[in-house]
Amino acid sequence: MSTSSPVSLRRFLLGFALVALLVASAVSYLASSSPDGLAAATTRGCETVETDAGETLVGDCIARNASAHPLSDSPLADYTVGGRSHLTGVAGVIGATATFVVAGGLFWLLARARRNRTSP
């Protein structure tokens, strides 16, 4: 039986955050640049044709009714920073950090509300 002390929650969370940031920054470069199976399924039955206005779909498919997302021009669109595909890892770090901040804030608020509810 081991007599070592358990890892503190703070130490665990710090280690978890470091591993998540490492994965977000390094492994994201190995991801496919076109991983979306939904896009392939919705364009089935159509052909992409180049026109003066850009690419357009010709045929009968679900994607013909699609429009651009309102945030498609945002700084982190398409898992890049400002449209620069070589900054995928930076976008991953920003996304992971934002997730930690939002989740941490929500957990802090929930814990605070629970403490206030149980205190006399």
Coordinates of C-alpha atoms in Angstrom, one line a residue:
M1 CA 0.0 0.0 0.0
S2 CA 1.3 3.4 -1.0
T3 CA 1.8 6.1 1.6
S4 CA 2.2 9.0 -0.8
S5 CA -0.1 12.0 -0.4
P6 CA -2.9 12.5 -2.9
V7 CA -2.5 15.1 -5.6
S8 CA -4.1 18.4 -4.7
L9 CA -7.0 19.6 -6.9
R10 CA -5.0 22.7 -7.9
R11 CA -2.1 20.6 -9.0
F12 CA -4.3 18.3 -11.0
L13 CA -6.1 21.1 -12.7
L14 CA -2.7 22.8 -13.6
G15 CA -1.4 19.5 -15.1
F16 CA -4.7 19.0 -17.0
A17 CA -4.5 22.5 -18.4
L18 CA -0.9 22.1 -19.5
V19 CA -1.7 18.8 -21.3
A20 CA -4.8 20.3 -22.9
L21 CA -2.8 23.3 -24.1
L22 CA 0.0 21.0 -25.5
V23 CA -2.6 18.9 -27.4
A24 CA -4.4 22.1 -28.6
S25 CA -1.2 23.7 -29.9
A26 CA 0.8 20.7 -31.2
V27 CA -1.7 18.1 -32.3
S28 CA -4.0 20.5 -34.1
Y29 CA -1.5 20.8 -36.9
L30 CA -2.0 17.1 -37.6
A31 CA -5.8 17.5 -38.1
S32 CA -7.3 17.2 -41.5
S33 CA -7.9 20.5 -43.3
S34 CA -11.2 19.1 -44.5
P35 CA -12.7 16.8 -41.8
D36 CA -16.4 17.6 -42.4
G37 CA -18.4 14.5 -43.4
L38 CA -21.6 16.6 -43.1
A39 CA -20.4 18.9 -45.9
A40 CA -19.7 15.9 -48.1
A41 CA -23.2 14.4 -47.3
T42 CA -25.0 17.7 -48.0
T43 CA -23.3 18.3 -51.3
R44 CA -24.1 14.8 -52.6
G45 CA -26.0 15.2 -55.9
C46 CA -24.5 18.6 -56.8
E47 CA -21.4 19.7 -58.7
T48 CA -19.3 22.7 -57.8
V49 CA -18.9 25.0 -60.8
E50 CA -16.6 28.0 -61.0
T51 CA -18.3 31.3 -62.0
D52 CA -17.4 34.9 -62.2
A53 CA -18.9 35.4 -58.7
G54 CA -17.0 32.4 -57.3
E55 CA -17.9 28.8 -56.8
T56 CA -21.6 27.7 -57.1
L57 CA -23.4 24.4 -56.7
V58 CA -25.3 23.0 -59.6
G59 CA -27.7 20.1 -59.2
D60 CA -30.1 18.8 -56.5
C61 CA -28.6 18.7 -53.0
I62 CA -29.3 20.1 -49.5
A63 CA -26.3 22.4 -49.6
R64 CA -27.8 24.6 -52.3
N65 CA -30.1 26.2 -49.7
A66 CA -27.2 26.9 -47.3
S67 CA -25.8 30.3 -46.5
A68 CA -22.7 31.6 -44.9
H69 CA -22.6 31.6 -41.1
P70 CA -22.8 35.2 -39.7
L71 CA -19.5 34.7 -37.9
S72 CA -17.7 33.1 -40.9
D73 CA -15.5 36.3 -41.1
S74 CA -14.6 36.3 -37.4
P75 CA -10.9 36.2 -36.4
L76 CA -11.0 32.5 -35.4
A77 CA -13.1 31.2 -38.2
D78 CA -12.1 27.8 -39.8
Y79 CA -9.8 27.0 -36.8
T80 CA -7.3 29.7 -37.9
V81 CA -6.2 33.1 -36.6
G82 CA -7.3 35.8 -39.1
G83 CA -7.5 33.3 -41.9
R84 CA -3.8 32.2 -41.6
S85 CA -3.9 28.4 -41.7
H86 CA -0.3 28.2 -40.3
L87 CA -1.7 29.5 -37.0
T88 CA -4.0 26.5 -36.3
G89 CA -2.1 25.7 -33.1
V90 CA -2.6 29.3 -31.9
A91 CA -6.3 29.1 -32.6
G92 CA -6.4 25.8 -30.6
V93 CA -4.6 27.4 -27.6
I94 CA -7.0 30.4 -27.7
G95 CA -10.0 28.1 -27.9
A96 CA -8.8 25.9 -25.0
T97 CA -8.0 28.9 -22.9
A98 CA -11.4 30.5 -23.6
T99 CA -13.0 27.2 -22.6
F100 CA -11.0 27.0 -19.4
V101 CA -11.9 30.6 -18.5
V102 CA -15.7 30.2 -19.2
A103 CA -15.9 26.8 -17.4
G104 CA -13.8 28.0 -14.5
G105 CA -16.0 31.0 -14.1
L106 CA -19.2 29.0 -14.2
F107 CA -17.8 26.5 -11.7
W108 CA -16.8 29.3 -9.4
L109 CA -20.2 30.9 -9.6
L110 CA -21.9 27.6 -8.9
A111 CA -19.7 26.9 -6.0
R112 CA -20.3 30.4 -4.6
A113 CA -24.0 30.1 -5.0
R114 CA -24.0 26.7 -3.3
R115 CA -21.9 28.1 -0.4
N116 CA -24.3 31.0 0.1
R117 CA -27.3 28.7 0.0
T118 CA -25.9 26.4 2.7
S119 CA -24.4 29.0 5.0
P120 CA -26.7 30.2 7.9

